[in-house]
C-alpha atoms as one frame of an Amber mdcrd trajectory, in Angstrom:
protein
   0.013   0.255   0.282   2.772   2.223   0.837   4.106   3.723  -2.660   7.645
   3.510  -1.925   7.763  -0.460  -1.183   9.861  -2.914  -2.952   7.436  -4.844
  -5.656   6.996  -8.519  -4.265   4.645 -10.992  -2.340   4.565 -12.414   0.988
   2.302 -14.559   3.355   1.014 -12.854   6.093  -0.277 -15.010   9.347  -3.420
 -13.678  10.490  -3.082 -12.510  14.070  -4.708 -15.002  16.439  -5.907 -12.726
  18.737  -8.187 -10.837  16.360  -9.869 -13.444  15.045 -12.644 -16.146  15.704
 -11.024 -19.224  14.093  -7.626 -20.499  14.061  -5.034 -18.642  12.433  -4.877
 -19.130   8.576  -2.279 -17.696   6.101  -3.675 -14.832   3.552  -1.530 -13.646
   0.547  -0.810  -9.952   0.111   0.902  -7.606  -1.964   3.911  -6.972   0.324
   4.293  -3.194  -1.662   0.563  -2.208   0.000   2.374  -2.543   3.474   5.805
  -1.144   3.767   7.325   1.707   3.668  10.873   2.783   3.293  13.290   2.563
   5.306  11.270   1.209   7.860   8.422  -1.709   7.987   4.957   0.014   8.388
   3.826  -3.199   9.362   6.101  -2.452  12.510   6.981   1.121  13.061   4.708
   3.696  11.513   2.138   5.494  12.853  -1.066   4.906  10.616  -4.571   6.858
  10.697  -7.411   5.481   9.300 -10.453   8.369   8.675 -13.988   6.910   8.010
 -16.420   9.250   6.648 -18.892   9.661  10.077 -18.431  13.184  11.429 -14.949
  13.344  13.277 -13.086  16.558  14.784  -9.194  14.891  15.160  -7.438  16.900
  12.614  -4.389  17.347  14.700  -3.986  13.792  15.632  -4.886  12.545  11.845
  -2.244  15.063  10.341   0.132  13.900  12.836   0.255  10.125  11.587   2.932
   8.742   9.364   0.108   7.286   7.007  -3.105   8.729   6.304  -6.008   6.429
   4.964  -8.813   7.925   3.575 -12.191   7.109   1.755 -14.042   7.852  -1.597
 -15.099  11.310  -0.949 -13.427  11.779   2.356 -15.700  14.008   4.201 -14.081
  16.180   6.698 -10.548  16.584   4.336  -9.030  19.941   4.349 -11.080  20.890
   7.311 -12.303  18.805  10.646 -10.601  15.389  10.047  -7.005  17.064   8.668
  -5.139  17.719   5.693  -3.426  14.879   4.858  -3.847  11.778   3.032  -1.629
   9.120   1.682  -3.760   6.467   0.256  -7.251   7.233  -0.824  -9.500   3.842
  -1.029 -12.008   4.307  -3.920 -15.066   1.944  -4.100 -14.736   0.724  -7.814
 -18.182  -1.294  -7.909 -21.670   0.295  -8.677 -22.862   3.915  -8.996 -20.159
   5.692  -6.774 -17.434   4.889  -9.156 -20.156   5.732 -12.517 -20.182   9.012
 -10.736 -16.442   9.832 -10.377 -15.831   8.557 -14.116 -18.610  10.784 -15.276
 -16.780  14.013 -13.621 -14.408  15.538 -15.844 -12.712  17.449 -13.124 -12.233
  14.365 -10.701  -8.695  14.346 -11.030  -8.798  17.846  -9.908 -10.474  17.211
  -6.395  -8.049  18.216  -3.761  -8.018  14.544  -1.856  -6.796  13.242  -5.401
  -4.525  15.802  -5.921  -2.929  14.945  -2.567  -2.977  11.438  -1.860   0.409
   9.301  -2.807  -1.641   6.102  -3.739  -4.854   4.631  -4.517  -6.593   1.364
  -3.471  -9.510  -0.271  -4.958 -11.043  -2.441  -2.431 -12.391  -5.488  -4.905
 -10.793  -7.005  -7.852 -11.229  -7.174 -11.378 -14.859  -9.273 -12.459 -14.380
 -11.339 -16.026 -16.106  -9.431 -18.196 -18.834 -12.674 -18.316 -19.596 -11.655
 -15.013 -19.601  -7.745 -15.393 -23.278  -8.391 -17.897 -25.447  -7.369 -18.821
 -25.352  -4.659 -16.010 -21.809  -2.990 -15.398 -21.163  -3.623 -11.747 -17.551
  -3.688 -11.860 -15.588  -0.463 -13.097 -12.022  -1.610 -12.120 -10.931  -1.306
 -15.690 -12.305   2.261 -16.199 -10.944   3.670 -12.741  -7.421   2.139 -13.699
  -7.923   4.404 -16.696  -8.889   7.373 -15.129  -6.165   7.097 -11.925  -3.286
   6.096 -14.873  -2.707  10.011 -15.511  -2.019  10.577 -11.997   1.497   8.295
 -12.185   0.451   6.980  -8.699   0.249   3.508  -7.689  -2.886   1.953  -7.962
  -3.535  -0.867  -5.219  -6.206  -3.702  -5.697  -7.264  -6.092  -2.662  -7.620
  -9.572  -3.306  -9.992 -11.762  -3.051  -8.615 -13.683  -0.401  -9.005 -10.689
   1.646 -12.608 -10.731   0.771 -13.262 -14.107   1.958 -11.729 -13.383   5.201
 -13.570 -10.889   5.575 -16.884 -12.524   5.184 -15.767 -15.717   7.254 -15.468
 -12.845  10.227 -18.403 -11.134   9.508 -20.914 -14.462   8.909 -21.140 -15.670
  12.679 -22.706 -11.995  13.329 -24.637 -11.721   9.868 -28.094 -13.477   8.125
 -26.992 -14.821   4.568 -23.770 -14.082   2.640 -21.587 -10.578   4.211 -20.969
  -7.586   1.957 -18.312  -6.005   3.793 -17.984  -2.416   3.449 -14.561  -0.900
   1.920 -13.762   0.490   5.293 -14.072  -2.623   7.127 -11.970  -4.382   3.780
  -9.394  -1.387   4.113  -8.962  -1.933   7.881  -8.983  -5.606   7.826  -6.068
  -5.691   5.617  -4.185  -3.091   7.374  -4.842  -5.151  10.791  -3.566  -8.459
   8.784  -0.826  -6.684   7.553   0.920  -5.009  10.606   1.356  -8.432  12.338
   1.914  -8.897  16.336   3.700  -6.502  18.301   3.048  -3.523  16.067   1.240
  -0.274  17.502  -2.498   0.051  16.910  -3.553   1.855  13.875  -5.970   4.840
  14.855  -9.470   4.395  13.345 -11.135   7.585  13.414 -14.879   8.381  11.997
 -16.204   4.883  11.692 -19.986   5.262  12.562 -21.237   1.884  11.303 -23.871
   3.107   9.306 -24.785   4.039   5.896 -25.825   1.611   2.890 -28.105  -0.877
   4.153 -26.427  -3.856   2.324 -23.441  -3.781   4.652 -23.681  -5.282   8.061
 -23.056  -2.842  10.284 -23.759  -4.161  13.600 -21.054  -7.008  13.138 -18.490
  -4.737  11.983 -18.844  -2.741  14.931 -18.441  -6.052  16.844 -14.965  -6.890
  14.975 -13.562  -3.354  15.523 -14.380  -3.829  19.272 -12.657  -7.442  19.143
  -9.571  -6.041  17.056  -9.350  -3.220  20.095  -9.602  -5.410  22.997  -6.540
  -7.115  21.133  -4.852  -4.166  20.844  -4.819  -4.244  16.962  -6.334  -0.630
  16.830  -8.100   1.983  18.659 -11.345   3.112  17.741 -11.840   6.911  18.667
 -15.464   7.513  19.538 -17.255  10.046  16.935 -18.213  13.268  19.037 -21.792
  11.947  18.305 -22.087   8.510  18.030 -24.750   7.763  15.507 -25.465   4.060
  16.181 -27.573   3.790  19.365 -26.169   0.905  21.651
């Protein structure tokens, strides 16, 4: 995920304390999670900024790496003005809107980021009909002129996310982009890493995501020391 990384792969063990099942090995692109000269999995401070209301600009901007999502609510204001990685959902109507926006590349958060993350792997053409839902090819073409790295999260990560969320979900879980990216970061940082700092996660929005199950996983990961979930100024999710 971090653009100065060597372009190689490794297998990362899933941290046992954060999961509901025994550890398994999940392949990830090591370039996603390394910085130069230090390995971000162990040393770098990392802020992951959701799109719920947050007012932690100073703390967020102090992190070595700042990951934001989609339209990056609060960027340049209440949630700070730094971004190193921007995750852009590459399936559904939101990406279609960005593709139609001639000024998308001029958006401040797009201009400021050092790398992009696409959370969904590319669907084969035959699975993307009759209605287009996967815009990965078009997204890559849109972002290519920026000259910055574009990282795509693998299907193995989605399988792991569904496994983790299934016990608290009816039917097949459909994880949110925020959950997928945070899970990938937690898995990559490994044992002994300082907890990543999660801001602006309200666990609310599109009803197709299993928000209650995602909140429960965040609480479990926090108890295990993998992340710290900063409370919202006004939490929209009743307890």
